[in-house]
JSON list of C-alpha atoms in Angstrom, two decimals:
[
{"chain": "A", "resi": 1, "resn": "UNK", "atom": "CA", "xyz": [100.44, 92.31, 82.65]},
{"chain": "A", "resi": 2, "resn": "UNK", "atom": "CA", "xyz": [100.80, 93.67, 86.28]},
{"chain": "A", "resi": 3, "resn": "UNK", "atom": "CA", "xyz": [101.27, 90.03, 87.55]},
{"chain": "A", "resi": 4, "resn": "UNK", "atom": "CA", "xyz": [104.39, 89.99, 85.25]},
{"chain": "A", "resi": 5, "resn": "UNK", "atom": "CA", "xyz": [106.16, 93.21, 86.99]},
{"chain": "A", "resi": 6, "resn": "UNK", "atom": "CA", "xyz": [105.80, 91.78, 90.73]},
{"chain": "A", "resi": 7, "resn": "UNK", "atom": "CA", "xyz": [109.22, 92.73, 92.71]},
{"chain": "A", "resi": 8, "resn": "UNK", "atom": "CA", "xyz": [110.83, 90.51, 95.41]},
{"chain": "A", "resi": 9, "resn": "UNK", "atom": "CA", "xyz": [113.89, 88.78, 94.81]},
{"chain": "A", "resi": 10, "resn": "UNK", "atom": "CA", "xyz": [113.89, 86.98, 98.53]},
{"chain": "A", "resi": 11, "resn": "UNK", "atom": "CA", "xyz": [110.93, 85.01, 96.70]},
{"chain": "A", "resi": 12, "resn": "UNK", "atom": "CA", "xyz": [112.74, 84.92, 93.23]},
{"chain": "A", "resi": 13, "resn": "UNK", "atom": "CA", "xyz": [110.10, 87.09, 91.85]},
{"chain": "A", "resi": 14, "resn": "UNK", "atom": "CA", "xyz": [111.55, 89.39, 89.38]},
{"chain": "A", "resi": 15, "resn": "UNK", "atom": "CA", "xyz": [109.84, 91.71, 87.33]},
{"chain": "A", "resi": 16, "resn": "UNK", "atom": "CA", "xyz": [110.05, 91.74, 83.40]},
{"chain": "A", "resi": 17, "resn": "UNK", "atom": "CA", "xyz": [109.88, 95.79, 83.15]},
{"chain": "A", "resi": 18, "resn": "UNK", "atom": "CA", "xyz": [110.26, 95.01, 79.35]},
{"chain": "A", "resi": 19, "resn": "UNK", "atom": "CA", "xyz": [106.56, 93.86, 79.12]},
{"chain": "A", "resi": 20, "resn": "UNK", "atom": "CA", "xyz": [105.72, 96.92, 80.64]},
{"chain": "A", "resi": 21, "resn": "UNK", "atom": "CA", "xyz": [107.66, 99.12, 78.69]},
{"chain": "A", "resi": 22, "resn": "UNK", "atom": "CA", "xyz": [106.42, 97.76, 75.20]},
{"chain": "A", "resi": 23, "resn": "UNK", "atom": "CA", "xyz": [102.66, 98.69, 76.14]},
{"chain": "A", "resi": 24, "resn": "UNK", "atom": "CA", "xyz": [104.05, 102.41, 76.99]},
{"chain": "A", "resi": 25, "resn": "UNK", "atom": "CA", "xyz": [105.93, 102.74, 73.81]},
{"chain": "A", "resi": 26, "resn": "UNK", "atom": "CA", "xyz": [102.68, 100.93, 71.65]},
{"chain": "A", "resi": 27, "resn": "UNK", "atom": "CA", "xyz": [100.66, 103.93, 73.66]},
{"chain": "A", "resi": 28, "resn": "UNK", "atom": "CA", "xyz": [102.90, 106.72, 72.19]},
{"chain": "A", "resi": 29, "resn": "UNK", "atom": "CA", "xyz": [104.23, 105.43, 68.75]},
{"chain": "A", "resi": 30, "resn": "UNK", "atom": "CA", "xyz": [102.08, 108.00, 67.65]},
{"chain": "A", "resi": 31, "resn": "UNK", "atom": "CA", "xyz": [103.40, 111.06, 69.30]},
{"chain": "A", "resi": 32, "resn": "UNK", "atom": "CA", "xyz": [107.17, 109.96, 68.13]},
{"chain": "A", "resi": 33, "resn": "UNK", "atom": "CA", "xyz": [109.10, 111.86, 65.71]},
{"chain": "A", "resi": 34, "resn": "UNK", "atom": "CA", "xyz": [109.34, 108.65, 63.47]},
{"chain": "A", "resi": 35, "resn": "UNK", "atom": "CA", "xyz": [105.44, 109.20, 63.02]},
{"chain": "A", "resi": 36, "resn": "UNK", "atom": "CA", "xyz": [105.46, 112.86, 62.75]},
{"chain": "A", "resi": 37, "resn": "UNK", "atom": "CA", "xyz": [105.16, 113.95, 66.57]},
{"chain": "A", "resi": 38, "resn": "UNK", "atom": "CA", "xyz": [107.35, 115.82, 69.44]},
{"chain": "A", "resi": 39, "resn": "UNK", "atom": "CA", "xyz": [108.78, 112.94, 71.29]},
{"chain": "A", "resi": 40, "resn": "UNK", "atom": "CA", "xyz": [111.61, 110.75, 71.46]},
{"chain": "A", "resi": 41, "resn": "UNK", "atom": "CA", "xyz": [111.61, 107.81, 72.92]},
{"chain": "A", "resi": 42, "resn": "UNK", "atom": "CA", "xyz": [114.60, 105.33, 73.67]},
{"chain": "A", "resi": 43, "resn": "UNK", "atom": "CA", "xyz": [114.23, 101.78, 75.45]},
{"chain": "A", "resi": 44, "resn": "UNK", "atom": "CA", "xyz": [117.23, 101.42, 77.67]},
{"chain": "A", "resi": 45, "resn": "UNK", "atom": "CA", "xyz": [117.98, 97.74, 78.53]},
{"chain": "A", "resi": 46, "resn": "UNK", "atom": "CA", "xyz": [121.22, 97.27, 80.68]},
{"chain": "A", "resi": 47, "resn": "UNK", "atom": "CA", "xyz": [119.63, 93.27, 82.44]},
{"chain": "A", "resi": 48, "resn": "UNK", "atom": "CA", "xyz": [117.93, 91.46, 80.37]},
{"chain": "A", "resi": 49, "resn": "UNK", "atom": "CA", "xyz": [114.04, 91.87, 80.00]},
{"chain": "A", "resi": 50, "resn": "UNK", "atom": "CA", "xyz": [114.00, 94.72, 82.73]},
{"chain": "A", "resi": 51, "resn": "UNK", "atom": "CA", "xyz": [114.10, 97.57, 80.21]},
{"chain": "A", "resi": 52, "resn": "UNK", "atom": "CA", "xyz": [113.93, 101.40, 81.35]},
{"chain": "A", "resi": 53, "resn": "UNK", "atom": "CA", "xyz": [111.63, 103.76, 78.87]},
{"chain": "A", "resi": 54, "resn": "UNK", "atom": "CA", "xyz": [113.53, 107.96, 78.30]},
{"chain": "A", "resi": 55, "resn": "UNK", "atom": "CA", "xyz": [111.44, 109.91, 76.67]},
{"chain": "A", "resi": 56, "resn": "UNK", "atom": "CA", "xyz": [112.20, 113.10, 75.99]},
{"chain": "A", "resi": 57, "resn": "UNK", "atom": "CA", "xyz": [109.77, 116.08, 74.63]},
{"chain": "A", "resi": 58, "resn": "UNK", "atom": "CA", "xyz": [111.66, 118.21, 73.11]},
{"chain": "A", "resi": 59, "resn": "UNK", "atom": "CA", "xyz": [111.19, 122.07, 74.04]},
{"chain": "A", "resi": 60, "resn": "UNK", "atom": "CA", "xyz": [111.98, 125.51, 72.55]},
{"chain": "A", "resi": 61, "resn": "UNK", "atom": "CA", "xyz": [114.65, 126.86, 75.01]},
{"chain": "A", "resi": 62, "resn": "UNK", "atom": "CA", "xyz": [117.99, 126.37, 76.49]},
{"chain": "A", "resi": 63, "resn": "UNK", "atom": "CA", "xyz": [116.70, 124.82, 79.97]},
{"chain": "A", "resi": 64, "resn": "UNK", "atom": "CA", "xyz": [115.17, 122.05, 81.11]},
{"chain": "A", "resi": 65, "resn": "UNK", "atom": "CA", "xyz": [111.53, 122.24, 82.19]},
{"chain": "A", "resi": 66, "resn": "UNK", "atom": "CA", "xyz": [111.17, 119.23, 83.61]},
{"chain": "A", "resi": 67, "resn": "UNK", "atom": "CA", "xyz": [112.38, 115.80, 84.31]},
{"chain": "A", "resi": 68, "resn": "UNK", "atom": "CA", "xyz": [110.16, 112.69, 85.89]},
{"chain": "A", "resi": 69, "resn": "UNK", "atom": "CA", "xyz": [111.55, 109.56, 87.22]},
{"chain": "A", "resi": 70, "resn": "UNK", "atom": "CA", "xyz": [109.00, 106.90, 87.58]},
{"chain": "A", "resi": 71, "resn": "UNK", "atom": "CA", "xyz": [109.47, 102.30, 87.70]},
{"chain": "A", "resi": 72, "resn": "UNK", "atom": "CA", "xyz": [107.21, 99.83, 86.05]},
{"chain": "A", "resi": 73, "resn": "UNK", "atom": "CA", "xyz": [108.09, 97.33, 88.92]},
{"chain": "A", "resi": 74, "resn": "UNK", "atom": "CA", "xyz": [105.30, 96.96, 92.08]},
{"chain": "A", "resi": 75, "resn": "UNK", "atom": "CA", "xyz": [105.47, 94.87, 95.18]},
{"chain": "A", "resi": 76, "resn": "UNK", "atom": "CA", "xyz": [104.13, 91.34, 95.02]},
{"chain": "A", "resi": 77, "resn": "UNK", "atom": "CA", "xyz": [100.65, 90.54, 95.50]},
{"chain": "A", "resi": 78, "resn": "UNK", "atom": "CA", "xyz": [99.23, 87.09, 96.54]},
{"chain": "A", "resi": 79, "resn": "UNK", "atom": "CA", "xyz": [95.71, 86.81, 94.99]},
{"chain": "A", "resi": 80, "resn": "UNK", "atom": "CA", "xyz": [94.62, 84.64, 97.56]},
{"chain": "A", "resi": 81, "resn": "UNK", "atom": "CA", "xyz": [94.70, 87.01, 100.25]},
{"chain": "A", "resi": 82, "resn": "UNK", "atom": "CA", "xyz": [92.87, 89.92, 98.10]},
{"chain": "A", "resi": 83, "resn": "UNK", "atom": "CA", "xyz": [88.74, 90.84, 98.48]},
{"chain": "A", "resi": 84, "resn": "UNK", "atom": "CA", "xyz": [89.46, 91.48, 94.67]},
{"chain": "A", "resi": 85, "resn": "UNK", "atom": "CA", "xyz": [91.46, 90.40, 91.52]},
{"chain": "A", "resi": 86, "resn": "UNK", "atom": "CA", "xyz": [95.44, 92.79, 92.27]},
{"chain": "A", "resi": 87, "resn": "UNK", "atom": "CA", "xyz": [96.16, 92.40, 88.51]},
{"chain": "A", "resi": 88, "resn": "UNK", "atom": "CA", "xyz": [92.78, 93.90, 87.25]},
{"chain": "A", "resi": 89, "resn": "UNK", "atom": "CA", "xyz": [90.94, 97.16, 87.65]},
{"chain": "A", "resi": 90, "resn": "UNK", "atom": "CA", "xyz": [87.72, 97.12, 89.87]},
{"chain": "A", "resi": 91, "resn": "UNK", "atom": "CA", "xyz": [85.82, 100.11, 90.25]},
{"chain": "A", "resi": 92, "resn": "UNK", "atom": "CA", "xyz": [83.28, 100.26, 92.98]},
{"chain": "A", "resi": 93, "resn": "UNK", "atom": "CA", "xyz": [81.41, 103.82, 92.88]},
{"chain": "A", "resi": 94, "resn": "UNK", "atom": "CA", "xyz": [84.73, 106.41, 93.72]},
{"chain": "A", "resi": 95, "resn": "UNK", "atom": "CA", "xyz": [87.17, 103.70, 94.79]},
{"chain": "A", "resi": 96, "resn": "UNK", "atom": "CA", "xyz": [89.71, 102.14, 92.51]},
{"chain": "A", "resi": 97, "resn": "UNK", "atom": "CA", "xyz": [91.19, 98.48, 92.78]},
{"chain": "A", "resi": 98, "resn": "UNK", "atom": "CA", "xyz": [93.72, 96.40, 91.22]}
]
């Protein structure tokens, strides 16, 4: 799926964050309300297959504890000039790649 969230619009490569975001929301159906968990969780789509994910975990208090900001979009990656495959994990002994 990585290959499909590749950002550069000089090379008319835009990402479809909404592939992305599906796979989070599959991950934690289970923790939602709707299935008896803490979260909520609200896909926020303002263009057209490049959907944002807010999730919100619901504490006990008045305050916020915490927010995070994160993207599901990366910077393009041209296989052919990769050692290894960009869109799939490789792990060689402590080093991570893909």
């Amino acid at each position: 799926e990585a290959k499909h969230l590749q950002n550069n619009p000089r090379l008319d490569i835009n990402p479809e964050e909404t592939r992305a975001a599906k796979i989070v929301m599959d991950q934690l159906a289970p923790y939602t309300q709707a299935k008896g968990g803490p979260l909520i969780m609200e896909e926020l789509t303002y263009v057209k297959g490049r959907s944002n994910l807010k999730v919100v975990y619901p504490g006990t208090g008045e305050k916020t504890v915490s927010f995070v900001g994160s993207h599901f979009d990366v910077v393009p990656a041209d296989p052919e000039t990769w050692d290894k495959d960009p869109f799939s994990l490789t792990i060689e002994g402590d080093k991570l790649y893909g």
